[in-house]
Coordinates of C-alpha atoms and ligand atoms in Angstrom, one line a residue:
M1242 CA -142.3 -132.8 -78.9
K1243 CA -138.8 -131.8 -80.1
V1244 CA -138.1 -128.3 -81.4
F1245 CA -135.0 -127.5 -83.4
V1246 CA -134.0 -123.9 -82.7
V1247 CA -131.8 -122.2 -85.3
N1248 CA -130.0 -118.9 -85.1
C1249 CA -128.2 -118.1 -88.4
G1250 CA -125.7 -115.3 -88.3
S1251 CA -123.6 -114.0 -91.2
S1252 CA -120.8 -116.6 -90.6
S1253 CA -122.2 -118.8 -87.9
I1254 CA -125.2 -121.0 -87.0
K1255 CA -126.1 -121.6 -83.4
F1256 CA -128.6 -124.4 -82.7
Q1257 CA -130.4 -126.3 -80.0
L1258 CA -132.7 -129.3 -80.0
I1259 CA -135.1 -128.9 -77.2
D1260 CA -137.4 -131.5 -75.7
M1261 CA -140.6 -129.4 -74.9
E1262 CA -141.8 -131.8 -72.2
T1263 CA -138.9 -130.9 -70.0
E1264 CA -137.8 -127.7 -71.8
I1265 CA -134.3 -129.1 -71.6
P1266 CA -132.0 -129.2 -74.6
L1267 CA -131.0 -132.6 -75.9
A1268 CA -128.1 -131.1 -77.6
K1269 CA -126.7 -127.7 -78.5
G1270 CA -123.9 -126.3 -80.5
Q1271 CA -122.7 -124.1 -83.3
I1272 CA -120.9 -123.8 -86.6
E1273 CA -118.4 -120.9 -86.9
R1274 CA -116.4 -119.4 -89.7
I1275 CA -118.9 -120.3 -92.4
G1276 CA -117.4 -119.4 -95.8
S1277 CA -113.9 -119.1 -94.5
E1278 CA -111.0 -121.4 -93.9
G1279 CA -111.0 -123.3 -90.6
S1280 CA -114.8 -123.7 -90.2
F1281 CA -115.9 -126.1 -87.6
L1282 CA -118.9 -127.7 -85.8
K1283 CA -119.2 -127.9 -82.1
L1284 CA -121.9 -130.2 -80.7
T1285 CA -122.6 -130.9 -77.1
P1286 CA -125.1 -133.6 -76.4
T1287 CA -126.5 -132.9 -73.0
G1288 CA -124.6 -134.6 -70.2
K1289 CA -121.8 -135.7 -72.6
Y1290 CA -118.5 -134.4 -74.0
T1291 CA -118.4 -131.7 -76.6
V1292 CA -117.5 -133.0 -80.1
D1293 CA -115.3 -130.6 -82.2
L1294 CA -115.5 -131.4 -85.9
P1295 CA -113.4 -129.3 -88.2
M1296 CA -115.1 -129.3 -91.6
D1297 CA -115.5 -127.3 -94.8
V1298 CA -118.7 -125.3 -94.5
P1299 CA -118.9 -123.0 -97.5
N1300 CA -122.5 -121.8 -96.9
H1301 CA -125.5 -122.0 -94.6
D1302 CA -127.2 -124.7 -96.7
V1303 CA -124.2 -127.0 -96.1
G1304 CA -124.1 -125.8 -92.5
I1305 CA -127.7 -126.9 -91.8
R1306 CA -127.1 -130.3 -93.5
V1307 CA -123.9 -130.9 -91.4
I1308 CA -125.8 -130.1 -88.1
L1309 CA -128.7 -132.4 -88.9
D1310 CA -126.3 -135.2 -89.9
A1311 CA -124.4 -134.7 -86.6
L1312 CA -127.6 -134.8 -84.6
Q1313 CA -128.3 -138.2 -86.2
N1314 CA -124.8 -139.5 -85.8
K1315 CA -124.8 -143.0 -84.2
D1316 CA -121.9 -142.2 -81.8
Y1317 CA -122.7 -138.7 -80.5
G1318 CA -126.1 -137.9 -82.0
V1319 CA -129.3 -137.6 -80.1
I1320 CA -132.0 -138.6 -82.6
K1321 CA -132.3 -141.5 -85.0
T1322 CA -134.1 -139.8 -87.9
L1323 CA -135.2 -136.3 -88.8
E1324 CA -138.8 -137.4 -88.3
E1325 CA -138.2 -137.0 -84.6
I1326 CA -137.9 -133.2 -85.1
D1327 CA -141.5 -132.0 -84.8
A1328 CA -141.0 -128.3 -85.5
I1329 CA -138.3 -125.7 -86.2
G1330 CA -138.0 -122.2 -84.7
H1331 CA -135.8 -119.6 -86.4
R1332 CA -134.5 -116.4 -84.8
V1333 CA -135.1 -113.7 -87.3
V1334 CA -133.6 -110.3 -86.5
H1335 CA -135.8 -107.8 -88.3
G1336 CA -139.5 -108.0 -88.7
G1337 CA -140.1 -104.3 -89.4
E1338 CA -143.6 -103.1 -88.6
R1339 CA -145.2 -106.1 -90.3
F1340 CA -144.4 -108.8 -87.7
T1341 CA -145.6 -108.0 -84.2
D1342 CA -145.4 -111.6 -83.0
S1343 CA -143.9 -115.0 -83.9
V1344 CA -145.5 -116.6 -87.0
L1345 CA -145.7 -119.9 -88.9
I1346 CA -143.5 -119.6 -91.9
T1347 CA -145.2 -119.5 -95.3
Q1348 CA -144.0 -118.2 -98.7
E1349 CA -145.7 -114.9 -97.8
V1350 CA -143.9 -114.7 -94.5
M1351 CA -140.6 -115.4 -96.3
D1352 CA -141.4 -112.6 -98.7
G1353 CA -142.0 -110.3 -95.7
I1354 CA -138.7 -111.3 -94.2
Q1355 CA -137.0 -110.6 -97.5
A1356 CA -138.7 -107.2 -97.7
C1357 CA -137.2 -106.3 -94.2
S1358 CA -133.7 -107.2 -95.4
A1359 CA -133.0 -103.7 -96.5
M1360 CA -133.2 -102.7 -92.9
A1361 CA -131.0 -105.6 -91.7
P1362 CA -128.8 -106.5 -94.6
L1363 CA -126.3 -108.4 -92.5
H1364 CA -128.9 -110.4 -90.5
N1365 CA -132.1 -111.2 -92.4
P1366 CA -130.4 -112.8 -95.5
P1367 CA -128.6 -115.5 -93.4
N1368 CA -131.9 -116.0 -91.4
L1369 CA -133.6 -116.7 -94.7
F1370 CA -130.8 -119.1 -95.9
G1371 CA -131.4 -121.1 -92.7
I1372 CA -135.2 -121.3 -93.3
K1373 CA -134.7 -122.3 -96.9
A1374 CA -132.1 -125.0 -96.1
C1375 CA -134.5 -126.5 -93.4
M1376 CA -137.4 -126.4 -95.9
E1377 CA -135.4 -128.4 -98.4
L1378 CA -134.3 -131.0 -95.9
M1379 CA -137.6 -131.2 -93.9
P1380 CA -140.3 -130.0 -96.3
T1381 CA -143.2 -131.2 -94.2
T1382 CA -141.9 -130.0 -90.8
P1383 CA -143.6 -126.7 -89.7
Q1384 CA -141.2 -123.7 -89.2
V1385 CA -141.8 -120.6 -87.1
A1386 CA -140.1 -117.2 -87.3
V1387 CA -139.4 -115.4 -84.0
F1388 CA -138.4 -111.8 -84.4
D1389 CA -136.0 -109.7 -82.4
T1390 CA -138.0 -106.6 -83.1
A1391 CA -141.5 -108.0 -82.4
F1392 CA -141.7 -107.3 -78.7
H1393 CA -140.9 -103.6 -79.3
Q1394 CA -143.7 -103.1 -81.7
T1395 CA -145.8 -101.8 -78.8
M1396 CA -143.7 -98.7 -78.5
P1397 CA -145.7 -95.5 -79.0
K1398 CA -144.9 -93.1 -81.9
I1399 CA -143.4 -90.6 -79.4
A1400 CA -140.7 -93.2 -78.6
Y1401 CA -140.0 -94.6 -82.0
L1402 CA -140.1 -91.6 -84.4
Y1403 CA -136.9 -89.7 -85.0
G1404 CA -136.6 -85.9 -85.5
L1405 CA -136.5 -86.4 -89.3
P1406 CA -139.0 -85.2 -91.9
Y1407 CA -142.0 -87.5 -91.5
E1408 CA -141.9 -88.5 -95.1
M1409 CA -138.6 -90.4 -94.4
Y1410 CA -140.6 -92.6 -92.0
V1411 CA -143.3 -93.2 -94.6
K1412 CA -140.9 -93.7 -97.5
Y1413 CA -138.1 -95.8 -95.9
G1414 CA -139.5 -96.9 -92.5
L1415 CA -136.9 -94.9 -90.8
R1416 CA -137.8 -95.2 -87.1
R1417 CA -136.7 -97.0 -83.9
Y1418 CA -137.4 -100.7 -84.0
G1419 CA -135.3 -102.0 -81.2
F1420 CA -133.6 -105.4 -80.9
H1421 CA -133.0 -108.2 -78.3
G1422 CA -136.8 -108.3 -77.9
T1423 CA -136.9 -112.0 -77.1
S1424 CA -134.4 -111.5 -74.3
H1425 CA -136.0 -108.5 -72.8
K1426 CA -139.4 -110.2 -72.8
Y1427 CA -138.1 -113.4 -71.3
V1428 CA -136.2 -111.8 -68.4
A1429 CA -139.1 -109.5 -67.6
Q1430 CA -141.4 -112.5 -67.4
V1431 CA -139.0 -114.3 -65.1
A1432 CA -138.6 -111.2 -62.9
A1433 CA -142.4 -110.9 -62.6
E1434 CA -142.6 -114.6 -61.6
M1435 CA -139.9 -114.1 -59.0
M1436 CA -141.9 -111.2 -57.6
Q1437 CA -145.1 -113.3 -57.6
E1438 CA -146.7 -110.6 -59.7
H1439 CA -148.0 -110.3 -63.2
M1440 CA -146.0 -108.4 -65.8
S1441 CA -149.2 -106.4 -66.5
D1442 CA -148.9 -104.9 -63.0
L1443 CA -145.2 -104.0 -63.1
R1444 CA -142.8 -101.4 -64.5
I1445 CA -139.6 -103.1 -65.3
I1446 CA -136.3 -101.9 -66.8
T1447 CA -134.4 -104.7 -68.5
C1448 CA -130.6 -104.3 -69.1
H1449 CA -129.3 -106.7 -71.7
L1450 CA -125.6 -106.1 -71.4
G1451 CA -123.5 -108.3 -73.6
N1452 CA -121.2 -107.6 -76.5
G1453 CA -124.3 -106.0 -78.0
A1454 CA -126.2 -104.1 -75.3
S1455 CA -129.6 -102.6 -75.0
I1456 CA -132.0 -101.4 -72.3
T1457 CA -135.8 -101.6 -72.4
A1458 CA -138.6 -99.9 -70.5
I1459 CA -141.4 -102.4 -70.0
K1460 CA -144.5 -100.7 -68.6
Y1461 CA -147.3 -103.1 -67.6
G1462 CA -146.1 -105.9 -69.8
K1463 CA -145.4 -103.8 -72.9
S1464 CA -142.1 -102.4 -74.3
I1465 CA -142.6 -98.6 -74.4
D1466 CA -139.1 -97.6 -75.2
T1467 CA -135.7 -99.2 -76.0
S1468 CA -132.2 -98.0 -76.6
M1469 CA -131.4 -99.6 -79.9
G1470 CA -132.9 -97.9 -82.9
Y1471 CA -133.3 -98.3 -86.6
T1472 CA -130.3 -100.6 -86.3
P1473 CA -128.5 -102.1 -83.3
L1474 CA -125.9 -99.3 -83.5
E1475 CA -127.9 -96.8 -81.5
G1476 CA -128.1 -96.4 -77.7
L1477 CA -125.5 -97.6 -75.3
I1478 CA -121.8 -97.7 -76.0
M1479 CA -121.1 -101.4 -76.7
G1480 CA -118.2 -103.8 -77.3
T1481 CA -117.3 -102.5 -80.7
R1482 CA -120.3 -100.3 -81.5
S1483 CA -120.2 -96.5 -80.8
G1484 CA -123.8 -96.3 -79.6
E1485 CA -125.4 -92.9 -79.8
I1486 CA -123.2 -90.1 -81.2
D1487 CA -123.9 -86.7 -82.7
P1488 CA -125.0 -87.6 -86.3
A1489 CA -122.9 -84.7 -87.6
I1490 CA -119.8 -86.7 -86.7
V1491 CA -120.6 -89.1 -89.6
P1492 CA -120.1 -86.6 -92.5
F1493 CA -117.2 -85.0 -90.6
L1494 CA -115.3 -88.3 -90.4
M1495 CA -116.2 -89.3 -93.9
E1496 CA -114.6 -86.1 -95.1
K1497 CA -111.6 -85.9 -92.8
E1498 CA -110.7 -89.6 -92.8
N1499 CA -111.7 -90.1 -96.4
M1500 CA -114.2 -92.8 -95.6
T1501 CA -116.9 -94.2 -97.8
A1502 CA -120.4 -95.1 -96.5
P1503 CA -119.5 -98.8 -96.0
Q1504 CA -116.3 -97.8 -94.3
I1505 CA -117.9 -95.5 -91.8
D1506 CA -120.5 -98.1 -91.1
E1507 CA -117.7 -100.6 -90.3
Y1508 CA -115.9 -98.1 -88.2
L1509 CA -118.9 -97.3 -86.0
N1510 CA -120.0 -101.0 -85.7
K1511 CA -116.7 -102.8 -85.5
R1512 CA -113.9 -100.5 -84.3
S1513 CA -115.6 -98.1 -81.9
G1514 CA -117.3 -98.6 -78.5
I1515 CA -115.2 -99.8 -75.5
L1516 CA -112.7 -101.3 -78.0
G1517 CA -112.2 -97.9 -79.5
I1518 CA -111.9 -96.0 -76.2
S1519 CA -109.6 -98.5 -74.5
G1520 CA -107.6 -99.3 -77.6
L1521 CA -107.3 -102.7 -76.0
S1522 CA -110.3 -105.0 -76.2
S1523 CA -114.0 -105.2 -76.7
D1524 CA -114.3 -107.7 -73.8
F1525 CA -115.1 -106.3 -70.3
R1526 CA -113.0 -109.1 -68.7
D1527 CA -109.9 -107.7 -70.4
L1528 CA -110.8 -104.2 -69.4
E1529 CA -111.4 -105.0 -65.8
S1530 CA -108.0 -106.7 -65.4
A1531 CA -106.3 -103.9 -67.4
A1532 CA -108.0 -101.2 -65.2
N1533 CA -106.8 -103.1 -62.1
R1534 CA -103.3 -102.8 -63.4
G1535 CA -103.8 -99.1 -63.8
D1536 CA -104.6 -98.8 -67.5
E1537 CA -106.4 -95.4 -67.6
R1538 CA -108.2 -95.8 -70.9
S1539 CA -109.6 -99.2 -69.9
Q1540 CA -110.9 -97.6 -66.7
L1541 CA -112.4 -94.7 -68.8
A1542 CA -114.2 -97.2 -71.1
I1543 CA -115.7 -99.0 -68.1
D1544 CA -116.7 -95.7 -66.5
I1545 CA -118.4 -94.4 -69.7
F1546 CA -120.3 -97.6 -70.1
A1547 CA -121.6 -97.6 -66.5
Y1548 CA -122.6 -93.9 -66.8
K1549 CA -124.6 -94.5 -70.0
V1550 CA -126.5 -97.4 -68.5
K1551 CA -127.3 -95.4 -65.4
K1552 CA -128.5 -92.5 -67.6
Y1553 CA -130.8 -94.8 -69.5
I1554 CA -132.2 -96.3 -66.3
G1555 CA -133.0 -92.8 -65.0
G1556 CA -134.6 -91.8 -68.4
Y1557 CA -136.8 -94.9 -68.4
V1558 CA -137.9 -94.3 -64.8
A1559 CA -139.0 -90.9 -65.9
A1560 CA -140.7 -92.4 -69.0
M1561 CA -142.7 -94.9 -66.9
G1562 CA -143.4 -92.6 -64.0
G1563 CA -141.5 -95.0 -61.7
V1564 CA -140.0 -98.5 -61.6
D1565 CA -140.6 -101.7 -59.7
A1566 CA -137.7 -103.8 -60.9
I1567 CA -134.4 -103.5 -62.7
V1568 CA -133.0 -106.7 -64.4
F1569 CA -129.5 -107.5 -65.5
T1570 CA -128.9 -110.1 -68.2
A1571 CA -126.5 -111.3 -71.0
G1572 CA -122.7 -111.9 -70.7
L1573 CA -121.8 -108.9 -68.7
G1574 CA -125.1 -108.4 -66.9
E1575 CA -125.1 -112.0 -65.7
N1576 CA -121.4 -112.3 -64.8
S1577 CA -120.0 -109.0 -63.6
P1578 CA -120.8 -108.1 -59.9
F1579 CA -118.4 -105.2 -60.4
M1580 CA -120.3 -103.6 -63.3
R1581 CA -123.7 -104.2 -61.7
D1582 CA -122.5 -102.5 -58.5
K1583 CA -121.0 -99.6 -60.5
I1584 CA -124.2 -99.0 -62.4
C1585 CA -126.5 -99.2 -59.3
N1586 CA -124.3 -97.1 -57.1
G1587 CA -126.2 -93.8 -56.9
L1588 CA -129.6 -95.2 -57.6
E1589 CA -130.6 -95.3 -53.9
Y1590 CA -132.9 -92.3 -54.5
L1591 CA -135.2 -94.7 -56.4
G1592 CA -135.6 -96.9 -53.3
T1593 CA -133.1 -99.5 -54.1
R1594 CA -129.6 -100.7 -53.1
I1595 CA -127.5 -103.6 -54.1
D1596 CA -126.8 -106.3 -51.4
Q1597 CA -123.1 -106.9 -51.8
E1598 CA -123.3 -110.5 -50.7
R1599 CA -126.3 -111.4 -53.0
N1600 CA -124.5 -109.5 -55.9
K1601 CA -121.7 -112.1 -55.9
V1602 CA -124.0 -114.3 -58.0
R1603 CA -123.0 -115.2 -61.6
G1604 CA -125.1 -116.8 -64.2
K1605 CA -128.0 -117.7 -61.9
A1606 CA -131.4 -116.0 -61.4
Q1607 CA -131.4 -114.2 -58.1
E1608 CA -132.6 -111.0 -56.5
I1609 CA -129.5 -108.8 -55.6
S1610 CA -131.2 -105.8 -53.9
V1611 CA -131.3 -105.5 -50.2
K1612 CA -134.2 -107.1 -48.4
R1613 CA -136.5 -104.1 -47.8
A1614 CA -135.8 -102.4 -51.2
T1615 CA -139.0 -101.1 -52.8
V1616 CA -137.4 -101.4 -56.2
K1617 CA -136.0 -104.9 -56.8
I1618 CA -132.8 -105.6 -58.7
F1619 CA -132.4 -109.0 -60.3
V1620 CA -129.8 -111.0 -62.2
I1621 CA -131.6 -113.3 -64.7
P1622 CA -129.8 -115.4 -67.3
T1623 CA -131.4 -114.8 -70.6
N1624 CA -132.6 -117.8 -72.7
E1625 CA -133.6 -116.7 -76.1
E1626 CA -133.5 -120.3 -77.5
L1627 CA -136.1 -121.3 -74.9
V1628 CA -138.4 -118.4 -75.9
I1629 CA -138.0 -119.4 -79.6
A1630 CA -138.8 -123.0 -78.7
R1631 CA -141.8 -122.1 -76.6
D1632 CA -143.3 -119.8 -79.3
T1633 CA -142.7 -122.5 -81.9
Y1634 CA -144.3 -125.1 -79.7
N1635 CA -147.3 -122.9 -79.0
I1636 CA -147.9 -122.1 -82.7
C1637 CA -147.2 -125.7 -84.0
K1638 CA -149.0 -127.8 -81.3
R1639 CA -152.3 -127.0 -83.0
I1640 CA -151.2 -128.4 -86.3
I1641 CA -149.0 -131.3 -85.3
K1642 CA -150.4 -134.6 -84.3
L1643 CA -148.7 -135.5 -81.0
Ligands
AMP2984 P1 -122.8 -111.9 -74.8 O1 -122.7 -111.0 -76.0 O2 -124.0 -111.9 -74.1 O3 -122.2 -113.3 -75.0 O4 -121.7 -111.3 -73.8 C1 -120.3 -111.3 -74.0 C2 -119.6 -110.2 -73.2 O5 -119.9 -110.4 -71.8 C3 -118.1 -110.4 -73.3 O6 -117.6 -109.6 -74.4 C4 -117.7 -109.8 -72.0 O7 -117.4 -108.4 -72.1 C5 -118.8 -110.0 -71.0 N1 -118.5 -111.0 -70.0 C6 -118.8 -112.3 -70.0 N2 -118.4 -112.9 -68.9 C7 -117.9 -111.9 -68.1 C8 -117.3 -111.8 -66.8 N3 -117.1 -112.9 -66.0 N4 -116.9 -110.6 -66.3 C9 -117.1 -109.5 -67.0 N5 -117.6 -109.5 -68.3 C10 -118.0 -110.7 -68.8

């Protein structure tokens, strides 16, 4: 069975075609700059060279067509006809309180995703464009929606309600939803396997540290708290997002800097975070080299980030009454021994310590705590596409004749 995994962003489409017998992608790639000049498709058939194809992609509908054509191309494609695709799995960012698990897409589900668009105006509409485009081109192929928010729907009210009048929760659904759920769930499952235990017996803190960053407390297999909130802006300081700030700063800045609501939203999402503090870059690689050259603000941005992560870890240990494992994943978590060391330095009181030799690992699943540590620390590369493909497979295998 082959599953086409689609992740539509506002100006990009990432995709993989995964063979579920081996769980290995036959091809992966992306389209970027949709709707702008200079859009292009990158396709990497597994084991072959990447093909770069500049082309005009004005919208997601055309984007999906272009990808499916490329997958069938006689020179660099990996399938002969679209009939070889058995099912399609879509990443959908916001499922609100309605979607607590992945679902087979029907008109009712699409209406539900549309209804959640108010909470994720930049994300859910492109997700729906992708679903509709696939439906047009492959009307009989089953499609599944896998939600970023679903894994966090187990959070209790004490973790997800804000200190606002309760009516605002009832009227607008203003509460913590959390994101990166697919990633947190996946790396926690792998950590449990590596410990030869069941997730239902463990308390795990998962740190998804990429350009967007969030931390989750997973108690006995369930997300009980997470750092992102109503939107992905809350929580840790990130590449360009401020993370948590005193909400009174918002009206202050709007007045003093003469900003409208969309402008302050852009300011906090795109121009703040480590980019704003360093004044240099949103990429930790740039900050690490600038700090090594003595750039003080880059050093400060790194220090603030590590401090915030450490504070969240401490908070979640308290929330769960202990911890058995801490997991690092995503771009920074998987690739920066320096940042992992900085975060874990001082957590020895928990019963853990990083092993400097093991911590040299990059992009590979490995335990990095010292041998006798009672709290294990892991690096585990995330694989959201595989989770989407697995959920799609599990939901569709009942309805597809294999
Ligand atoms: P992601 O959003 O998961 O793709 O992560 C992207 C971020 O990971 C980049 O912006 C970098 O800050 C960080 N990153 C990736 N590779 C490295 C590395 N080798 N060292 C430090 N940071 C890295």
